[in-house]
Coordinates of C-alpha atoms in Angstrom, one line a residue:
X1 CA 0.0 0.0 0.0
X2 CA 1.1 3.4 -0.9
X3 CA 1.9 6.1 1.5
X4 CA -0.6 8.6 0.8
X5 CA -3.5 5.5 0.8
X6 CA -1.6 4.5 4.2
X7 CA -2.3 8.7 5.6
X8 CA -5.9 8.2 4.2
X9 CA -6.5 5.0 5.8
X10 CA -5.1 6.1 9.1
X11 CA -7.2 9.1 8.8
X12 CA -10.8 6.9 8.2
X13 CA -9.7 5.3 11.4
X14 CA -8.9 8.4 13.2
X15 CA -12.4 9.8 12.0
X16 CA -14.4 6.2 13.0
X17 CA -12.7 6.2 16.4
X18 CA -13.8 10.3 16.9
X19 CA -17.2 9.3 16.1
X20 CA -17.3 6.5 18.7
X21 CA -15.7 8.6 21.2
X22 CA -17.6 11.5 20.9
X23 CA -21.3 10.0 20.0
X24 CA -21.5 10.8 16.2
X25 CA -19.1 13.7 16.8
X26 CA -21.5 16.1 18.9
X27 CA -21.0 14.9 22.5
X28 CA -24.1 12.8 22.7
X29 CA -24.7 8.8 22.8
X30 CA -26.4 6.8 20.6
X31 CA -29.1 4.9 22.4
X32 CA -28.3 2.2 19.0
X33 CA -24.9 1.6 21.3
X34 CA -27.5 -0.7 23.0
X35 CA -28.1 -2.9 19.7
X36 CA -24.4 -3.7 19.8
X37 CA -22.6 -6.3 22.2
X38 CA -19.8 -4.0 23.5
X39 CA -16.5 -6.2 25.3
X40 CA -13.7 -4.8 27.3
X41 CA -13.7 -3.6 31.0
X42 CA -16.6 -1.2 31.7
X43 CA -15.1 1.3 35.3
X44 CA -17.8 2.2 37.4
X45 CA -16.3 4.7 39.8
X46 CA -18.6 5.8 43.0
X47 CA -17.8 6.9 46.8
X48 CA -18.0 4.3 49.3
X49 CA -20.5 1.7 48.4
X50 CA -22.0 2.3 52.3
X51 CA -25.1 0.7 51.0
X52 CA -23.8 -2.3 49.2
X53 CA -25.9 -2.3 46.3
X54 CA -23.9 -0.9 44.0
X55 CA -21.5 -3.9 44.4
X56 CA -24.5 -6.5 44.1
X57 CA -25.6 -5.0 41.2
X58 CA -22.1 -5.4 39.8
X59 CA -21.8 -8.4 40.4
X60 CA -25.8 -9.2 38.9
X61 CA -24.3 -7.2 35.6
X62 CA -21.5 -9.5 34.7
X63 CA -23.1 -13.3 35.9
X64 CA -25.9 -12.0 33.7
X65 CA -24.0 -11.4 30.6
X66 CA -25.6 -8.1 30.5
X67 CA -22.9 -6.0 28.9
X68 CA -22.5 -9.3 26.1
X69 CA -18.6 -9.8 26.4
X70 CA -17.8 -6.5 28.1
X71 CA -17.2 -6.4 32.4
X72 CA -18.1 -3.8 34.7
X73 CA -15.4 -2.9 37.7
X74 CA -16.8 -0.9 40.7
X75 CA -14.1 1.6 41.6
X76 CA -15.4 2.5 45.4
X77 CA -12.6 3.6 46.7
X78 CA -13.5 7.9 46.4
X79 CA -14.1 10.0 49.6
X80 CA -17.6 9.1 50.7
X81 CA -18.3 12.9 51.1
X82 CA -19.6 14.6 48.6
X83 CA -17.0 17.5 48.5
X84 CA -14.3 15.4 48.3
X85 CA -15.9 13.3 45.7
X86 CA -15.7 16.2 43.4
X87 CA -12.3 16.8 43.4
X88 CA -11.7 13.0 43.1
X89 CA -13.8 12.5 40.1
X90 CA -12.9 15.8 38.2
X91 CA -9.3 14.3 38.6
X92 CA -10.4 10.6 37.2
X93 CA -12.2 12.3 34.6
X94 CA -9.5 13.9 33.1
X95 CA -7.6 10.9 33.0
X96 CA -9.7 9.1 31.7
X97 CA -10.5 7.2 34.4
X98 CA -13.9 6.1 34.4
X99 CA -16.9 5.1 32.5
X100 CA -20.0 5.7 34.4
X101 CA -19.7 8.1 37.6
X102 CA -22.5 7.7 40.4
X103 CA -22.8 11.7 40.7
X104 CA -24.6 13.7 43.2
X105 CA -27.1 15.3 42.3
X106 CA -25.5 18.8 42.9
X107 CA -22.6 18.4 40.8
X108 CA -24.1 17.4 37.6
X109 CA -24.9 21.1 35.8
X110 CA -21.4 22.3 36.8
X111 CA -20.1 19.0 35.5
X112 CA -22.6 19.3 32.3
X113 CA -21.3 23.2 32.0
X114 CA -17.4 22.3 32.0
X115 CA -18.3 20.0 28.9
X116 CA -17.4 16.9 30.8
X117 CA -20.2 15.0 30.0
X118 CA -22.3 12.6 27.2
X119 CA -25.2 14.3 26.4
X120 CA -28.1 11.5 27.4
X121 CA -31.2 13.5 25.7
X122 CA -31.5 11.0 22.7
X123 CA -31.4 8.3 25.5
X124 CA -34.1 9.5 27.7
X125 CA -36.4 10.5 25.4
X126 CA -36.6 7.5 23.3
X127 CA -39.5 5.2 24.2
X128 CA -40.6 8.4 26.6
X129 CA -37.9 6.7 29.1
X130 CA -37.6 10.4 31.0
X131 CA -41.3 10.2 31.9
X132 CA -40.7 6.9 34.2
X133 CA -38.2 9.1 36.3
X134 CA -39.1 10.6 39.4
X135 CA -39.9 14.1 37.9
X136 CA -37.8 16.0 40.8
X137 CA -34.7 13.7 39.7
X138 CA -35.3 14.9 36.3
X139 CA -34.6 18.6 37.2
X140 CA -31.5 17.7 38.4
X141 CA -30.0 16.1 35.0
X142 CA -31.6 19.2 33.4
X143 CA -28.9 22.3 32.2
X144 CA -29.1 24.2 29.1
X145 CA -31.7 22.4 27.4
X146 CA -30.5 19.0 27.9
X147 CA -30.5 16.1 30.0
X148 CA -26.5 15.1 31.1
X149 CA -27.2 11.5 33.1
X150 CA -30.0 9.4 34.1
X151 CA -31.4 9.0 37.6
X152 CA -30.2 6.3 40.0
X153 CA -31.3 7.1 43.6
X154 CA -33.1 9.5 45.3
X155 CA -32.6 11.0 48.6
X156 CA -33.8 12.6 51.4
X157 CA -33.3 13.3 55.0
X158 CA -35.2 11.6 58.0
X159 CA -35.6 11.6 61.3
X160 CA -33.9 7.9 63.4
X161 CA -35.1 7.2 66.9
X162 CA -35.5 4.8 69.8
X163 CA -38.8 3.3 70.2
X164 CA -37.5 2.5 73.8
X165 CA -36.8 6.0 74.8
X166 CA -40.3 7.0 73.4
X167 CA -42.2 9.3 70.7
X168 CA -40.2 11.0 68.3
X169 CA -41.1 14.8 68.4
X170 CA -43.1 15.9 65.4
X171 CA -41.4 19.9 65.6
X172 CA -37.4 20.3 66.0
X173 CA -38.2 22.7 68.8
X174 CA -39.7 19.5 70.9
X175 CA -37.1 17.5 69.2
X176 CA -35.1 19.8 70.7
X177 CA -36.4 19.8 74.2
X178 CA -36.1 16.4 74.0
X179 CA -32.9 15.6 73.1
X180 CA -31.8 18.6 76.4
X181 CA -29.7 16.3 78.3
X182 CA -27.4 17.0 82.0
X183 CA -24.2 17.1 82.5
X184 CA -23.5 13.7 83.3
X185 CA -24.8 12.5 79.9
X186 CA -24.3 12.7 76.7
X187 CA -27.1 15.0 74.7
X188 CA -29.2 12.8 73.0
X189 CA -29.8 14.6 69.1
X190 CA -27.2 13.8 66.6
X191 CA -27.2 16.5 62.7
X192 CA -24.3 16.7 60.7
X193 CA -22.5 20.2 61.5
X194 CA -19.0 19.5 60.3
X195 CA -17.5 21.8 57.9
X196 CA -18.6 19.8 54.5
X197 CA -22.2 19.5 52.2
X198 CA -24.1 18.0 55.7
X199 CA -23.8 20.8 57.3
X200 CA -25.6 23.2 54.9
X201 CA -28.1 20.4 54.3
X202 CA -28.8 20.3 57.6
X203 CA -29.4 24.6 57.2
X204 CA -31.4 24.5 54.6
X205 CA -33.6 21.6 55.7
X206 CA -33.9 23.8 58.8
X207 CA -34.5 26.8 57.2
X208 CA -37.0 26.1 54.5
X209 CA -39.2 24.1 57.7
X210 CA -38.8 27.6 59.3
X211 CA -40.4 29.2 56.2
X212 CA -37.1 30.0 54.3
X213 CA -37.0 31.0 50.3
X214 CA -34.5 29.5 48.5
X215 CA -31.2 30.9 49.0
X216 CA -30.6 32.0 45.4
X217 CA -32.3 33.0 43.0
X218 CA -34.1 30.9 40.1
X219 CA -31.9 32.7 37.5
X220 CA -28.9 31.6 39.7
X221 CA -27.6 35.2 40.0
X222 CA -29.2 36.8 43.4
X223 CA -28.1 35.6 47.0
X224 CA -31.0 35.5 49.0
X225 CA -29.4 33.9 52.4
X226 CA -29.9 36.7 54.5
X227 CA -33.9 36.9 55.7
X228 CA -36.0 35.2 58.8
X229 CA -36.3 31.7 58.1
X230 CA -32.3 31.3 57.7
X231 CA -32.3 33.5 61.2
X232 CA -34.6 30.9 62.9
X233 CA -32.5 28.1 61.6
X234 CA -29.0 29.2 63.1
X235 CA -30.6 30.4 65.9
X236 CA -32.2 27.0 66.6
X237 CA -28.5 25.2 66.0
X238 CA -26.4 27.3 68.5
X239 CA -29.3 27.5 70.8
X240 CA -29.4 23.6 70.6
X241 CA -26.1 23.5 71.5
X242 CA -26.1 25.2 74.5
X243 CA -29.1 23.7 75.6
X244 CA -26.9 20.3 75.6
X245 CA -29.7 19.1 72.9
X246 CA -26.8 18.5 70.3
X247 CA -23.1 18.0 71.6
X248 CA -20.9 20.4 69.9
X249 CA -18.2 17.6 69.4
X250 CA -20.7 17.3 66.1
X251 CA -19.0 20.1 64.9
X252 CA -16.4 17.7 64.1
X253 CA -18.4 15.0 63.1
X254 CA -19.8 13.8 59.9
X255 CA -22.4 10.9 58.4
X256 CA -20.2 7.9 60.3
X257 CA -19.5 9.9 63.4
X258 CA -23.3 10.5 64.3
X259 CA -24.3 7.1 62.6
X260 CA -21.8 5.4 64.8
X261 CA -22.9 7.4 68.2
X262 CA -27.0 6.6 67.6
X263 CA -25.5 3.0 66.9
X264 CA -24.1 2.2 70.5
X265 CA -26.9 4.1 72.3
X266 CA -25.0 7.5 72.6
X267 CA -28.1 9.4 71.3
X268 CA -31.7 9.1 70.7
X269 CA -32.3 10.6 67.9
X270 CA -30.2 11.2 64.6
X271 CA -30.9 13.2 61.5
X272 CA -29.6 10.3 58.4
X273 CA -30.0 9.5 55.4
X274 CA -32.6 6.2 54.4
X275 CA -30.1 3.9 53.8
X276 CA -29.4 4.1 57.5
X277 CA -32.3 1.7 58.0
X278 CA -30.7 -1.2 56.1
X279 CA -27.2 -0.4 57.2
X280 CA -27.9 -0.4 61.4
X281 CA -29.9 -4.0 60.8
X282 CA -27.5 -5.2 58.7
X283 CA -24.6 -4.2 61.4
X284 CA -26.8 -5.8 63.9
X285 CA -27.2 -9.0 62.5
X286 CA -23.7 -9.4 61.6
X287 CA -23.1 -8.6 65.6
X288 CA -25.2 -11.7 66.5
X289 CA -22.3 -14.0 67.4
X290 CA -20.5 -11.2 69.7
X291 CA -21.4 -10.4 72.7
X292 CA -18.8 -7.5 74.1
X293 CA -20.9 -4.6 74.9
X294 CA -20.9 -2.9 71.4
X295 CA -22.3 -5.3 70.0
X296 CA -25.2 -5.7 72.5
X297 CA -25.8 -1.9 72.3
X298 CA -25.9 -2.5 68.3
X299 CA -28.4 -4.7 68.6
X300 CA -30.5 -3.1 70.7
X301 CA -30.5 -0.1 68.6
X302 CA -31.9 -2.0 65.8
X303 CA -34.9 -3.7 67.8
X304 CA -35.8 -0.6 69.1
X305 CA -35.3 1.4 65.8
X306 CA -37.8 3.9 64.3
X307 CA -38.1 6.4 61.8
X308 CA -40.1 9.1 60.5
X309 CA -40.3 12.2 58.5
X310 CA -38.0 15.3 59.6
X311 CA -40.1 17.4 62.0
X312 CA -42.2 20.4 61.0
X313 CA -41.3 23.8 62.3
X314 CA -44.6 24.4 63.7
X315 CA -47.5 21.7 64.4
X316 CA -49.4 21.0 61.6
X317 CA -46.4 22.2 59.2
X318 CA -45.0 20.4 56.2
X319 CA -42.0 17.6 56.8
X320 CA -39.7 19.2 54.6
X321 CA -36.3 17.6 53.5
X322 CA -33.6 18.4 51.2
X323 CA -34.1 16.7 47.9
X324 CA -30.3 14.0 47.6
X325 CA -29.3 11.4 45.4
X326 CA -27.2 10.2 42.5
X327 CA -27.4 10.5 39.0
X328 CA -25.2 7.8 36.5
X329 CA -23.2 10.0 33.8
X330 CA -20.9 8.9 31.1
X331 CA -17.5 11.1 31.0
X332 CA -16.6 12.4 27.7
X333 CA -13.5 10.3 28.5
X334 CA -14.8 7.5 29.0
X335 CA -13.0 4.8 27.1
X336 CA -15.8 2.1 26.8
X337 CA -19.0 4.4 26.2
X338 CA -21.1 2.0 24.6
X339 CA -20.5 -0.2 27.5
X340 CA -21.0 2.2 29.8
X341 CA -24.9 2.5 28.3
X342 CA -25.3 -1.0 28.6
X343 CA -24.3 -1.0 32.3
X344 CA -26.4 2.6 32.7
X345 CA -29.7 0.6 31.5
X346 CA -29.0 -2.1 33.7
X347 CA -28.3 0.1 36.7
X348 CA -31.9 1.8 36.4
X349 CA -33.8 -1.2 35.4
X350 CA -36.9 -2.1 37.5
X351 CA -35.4 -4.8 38.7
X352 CA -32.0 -3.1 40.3
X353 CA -33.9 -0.3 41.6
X354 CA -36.8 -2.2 43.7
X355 CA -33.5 -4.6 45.6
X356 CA -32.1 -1.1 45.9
X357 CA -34.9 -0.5 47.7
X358 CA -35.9 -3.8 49.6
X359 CA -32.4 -4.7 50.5
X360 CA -30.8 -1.0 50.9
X361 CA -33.5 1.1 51.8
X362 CA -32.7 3.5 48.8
X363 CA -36.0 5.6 47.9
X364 CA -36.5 4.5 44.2
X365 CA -36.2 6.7 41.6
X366 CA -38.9 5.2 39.4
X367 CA -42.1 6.2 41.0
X368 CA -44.0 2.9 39.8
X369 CA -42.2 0.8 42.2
X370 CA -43.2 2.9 45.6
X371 CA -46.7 0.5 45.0
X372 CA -44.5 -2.3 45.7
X373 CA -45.3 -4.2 49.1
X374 CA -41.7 -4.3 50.5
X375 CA -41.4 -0.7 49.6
X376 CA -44.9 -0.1 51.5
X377 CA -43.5 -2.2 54.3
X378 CA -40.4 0.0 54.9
X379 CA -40.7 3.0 57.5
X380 CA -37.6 4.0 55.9
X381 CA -39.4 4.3 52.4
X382 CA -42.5 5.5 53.7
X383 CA -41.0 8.5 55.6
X384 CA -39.1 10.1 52.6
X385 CA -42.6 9.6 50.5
X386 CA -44.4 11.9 53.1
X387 CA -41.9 14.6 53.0
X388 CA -41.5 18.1 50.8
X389 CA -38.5 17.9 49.1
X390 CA -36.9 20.9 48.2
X391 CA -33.7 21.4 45.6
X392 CA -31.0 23.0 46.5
X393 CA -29.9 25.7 43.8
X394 CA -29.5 23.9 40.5
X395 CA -26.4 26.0 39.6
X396 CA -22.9 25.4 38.2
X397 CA -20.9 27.3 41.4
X398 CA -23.4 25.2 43.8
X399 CA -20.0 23.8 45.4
X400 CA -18.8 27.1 46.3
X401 CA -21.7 28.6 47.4
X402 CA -22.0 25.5 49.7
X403 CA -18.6 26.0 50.8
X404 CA -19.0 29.3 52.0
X405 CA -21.9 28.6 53.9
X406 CA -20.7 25.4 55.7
X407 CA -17.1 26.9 56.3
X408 CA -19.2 30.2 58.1
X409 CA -21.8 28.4 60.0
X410 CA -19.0 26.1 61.7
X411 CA -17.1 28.5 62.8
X412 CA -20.4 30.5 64.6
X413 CA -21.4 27.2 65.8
X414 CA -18.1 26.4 67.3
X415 CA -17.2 29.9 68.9
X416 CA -20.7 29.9 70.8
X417 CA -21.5 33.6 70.0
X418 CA -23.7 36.0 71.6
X419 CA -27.4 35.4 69.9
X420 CA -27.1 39.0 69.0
X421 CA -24.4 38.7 66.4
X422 CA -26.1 36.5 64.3
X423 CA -28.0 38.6 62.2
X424 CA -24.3 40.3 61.0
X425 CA -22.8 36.8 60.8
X426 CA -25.6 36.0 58.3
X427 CA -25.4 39.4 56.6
X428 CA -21.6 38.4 55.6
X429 CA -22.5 34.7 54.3
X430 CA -25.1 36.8 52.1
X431 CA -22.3 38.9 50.8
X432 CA -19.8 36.3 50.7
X433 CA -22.4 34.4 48.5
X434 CA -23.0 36.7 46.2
X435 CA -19.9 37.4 45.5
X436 CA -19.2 33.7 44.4
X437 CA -22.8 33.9 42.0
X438 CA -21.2 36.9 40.4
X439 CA -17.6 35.3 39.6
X440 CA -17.4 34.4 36.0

């Protein structure tokens, strides 16, 4: 063969390889990847699998033959908060690292905006797929016009108690009084207040049960963290702390730290996640053959476990919760794309979501399933149903935002000021916020 019809060859192969890569050269998959039988290694790359299902399901995809010759590898091994996730994942995307990413929910339009990301509109809307989704979930693979992943697991904030220590409190200012303990014990209410994405979760969920409007605005370029309902909310946190309701070593503690202290009977009450359910039953039963007093106090935390909704602010208010979860997106990186879509499909098939929620106690994203019996049957479930779940702000510089908030609040949770400086203290996160919505 000739050298020029060598260049051309090399250069049909360059262009078939592009158009592979790239989805037909515009950034978007080709939901006709799913006629194909992909091979190679398909990498899955998530935080810590704390629920387990995302190994099970794994391990489903590849007895199954699902992905034809092709092998999916769960990478778990990322920070299992989400601001350290970020940074992991921007840095394995780059590289080339991954084929699917289990995102949070909150990173996906800045991920979308910073061209990172397949483009999964041709996806979702064939067959009407998007209209199966839990419509909520669907906002938050929304930017620009498109949809950037597909929706794996929602989330959402609930209230953990002991049944044996009696009636959970149906307002945070009971919950409160409740949880008051003296100084010989430990106080019994456990949020997450560490300097990281819990700790403004934990705000917000306050705040918008205190009659809060969202913090920016829908256009993404006004603060709005300054008025009443963010007042009430700080005010309740510092005043819960000196009240000995919450212990201020939580400060320094995230999801493990307060799961671990409800766990061995150290508190009565603990703001969590649903998958906390499965998890604390799970721990139990694996305790059954010790008998060293951890593993007693484990146990009886999970016979004497109940849940509900978060409280309302007021009797007769709403439950409202903070709207979490993951989203699966394929990296413009990604080495085995087609693959990826295979394992994608699987992932949010009936089947994988309903043992995500019967074995994991992770709400479903399709909302046909929450008919299911086991799903009826689950407190867990049944609490996150009867909540108001609010989004946080849907905006590319969510992160920073975040981080300005959570980095604040800590520090006036921590120093223990004077009631009367709060107002100024939430005057300069305002500022401080807006001046992150108007960097370019």
């Amino acid at each position: 063969m000739k050298k020029g019809q060598l260049a051309l060859l090399a250069a049909a192969v360059a262009t078939v390889v592009l158009v592979v890569v790239l989805g037909a050269s515009n950034g978007a998959v080709d939901p006709a990847w799913l006629d194909d039988d992909p091979s190679g290694e398909i990498v899955y790359c998530s935080g810590e699998d704390v629920s387990l299902s995302q190994g099970r399901s794994v391990d489903d995809f590849n007895r199954r033959g699902e992905g034809g010759k092709a092998r999916a590898k769960l990478l778990d091994d990322i920070s299992p908060k989400a601001d350290g996730q970020r940074a992991e994942y921007l840095k394995r995307i780059r590289s080339g690292g991954c084929d699917v990413v289990y995102l949070d929910v909150i990173y996906t339009p800045e991920f979308a905006a910073r061209g990172l990301l397949y483009d999964m509109t041709s996806y979702l809307r064939r067959d009407d797929l998007a209209s199966s989704f839990h419509p909520r979930m669907m906002k938050t693979v929304g930017y620009g016009g498109k949809l950037w992943g597909v929706p794996k697991q929602l989330d959402g904030g609930l209230l953990y108690y002991r049944r044996d220590r009696g009636q959970p409190p149906r307002t945070w200012r009971t919950l409160a009084a409740a949880a008051q303990s003296g100084p010989d014990e430990p106080p019994r209410l456990r949020l997450q207040l560490d300097a990281y994405e819990g700790l403004t979760v934990s705000f917000l969920e306050l705040a918008y049960a205190a009659g809060a409007d969202p913090i920016v605005s829908d256009d993404g370029k006004r603060a709005n963290v300054d008025q009443p309902g963010t007042l009430e909310a700080l005010q309740f946190m510092q005043s819960a702390i000196r009240q000995r309701a919450i212990p201020e070593a939580v400060t320094r503690q995230g999801d493990r730290g307060s799961l671990w202290a409800f766990s061995v009977g150290r508190a009565s009450f603990l703001r969590a996640w649903p998958y906390v359910e499965a998890r604390l039953r799970a721990d139990a039963q694996s305790a059954e053959q010790e008998h060293n007093g951890t593993a007693r106090a484990r146990r009886n935390a999970a016979d004497n476990l109940g849940v509900v909704s978060l409280p309302a602010w007021t009797p007769g208010g709403r439950h409202i919760g903070i709207l979490g979860g993951h989203n699966l997106v394929i990296p413009r990186t990604a080495k085995n794309p087609e693959g990826a879509l295979h394992l994608i499909r699987f992932l949010t098939s009936e089947d994988q979501v309903l043992r995500d929620a019967r074995e994991a106690s992770l709400p479903p994203v399709l909302p046909a399933l929450w008919d299911d019996t086991d799903v009826r049957a689950s407190p867990a479930l049944n609490a996150v149903e009867d909540e108001d779940l609010r989004l946080r702000p849907p905006i590319t510089s969510y992160w920073r935002v975040s981080r300005v908030i959570y980095t604040a609040l800590r520090r006036v949770l921590r120093n223990g000021q004077s009631a009367a400086t709060l107002p100024a203290e939430l005057h300069d996160i305002q500022v401080d916020v807006q001046s992150e919505l108007d960097r370019k």
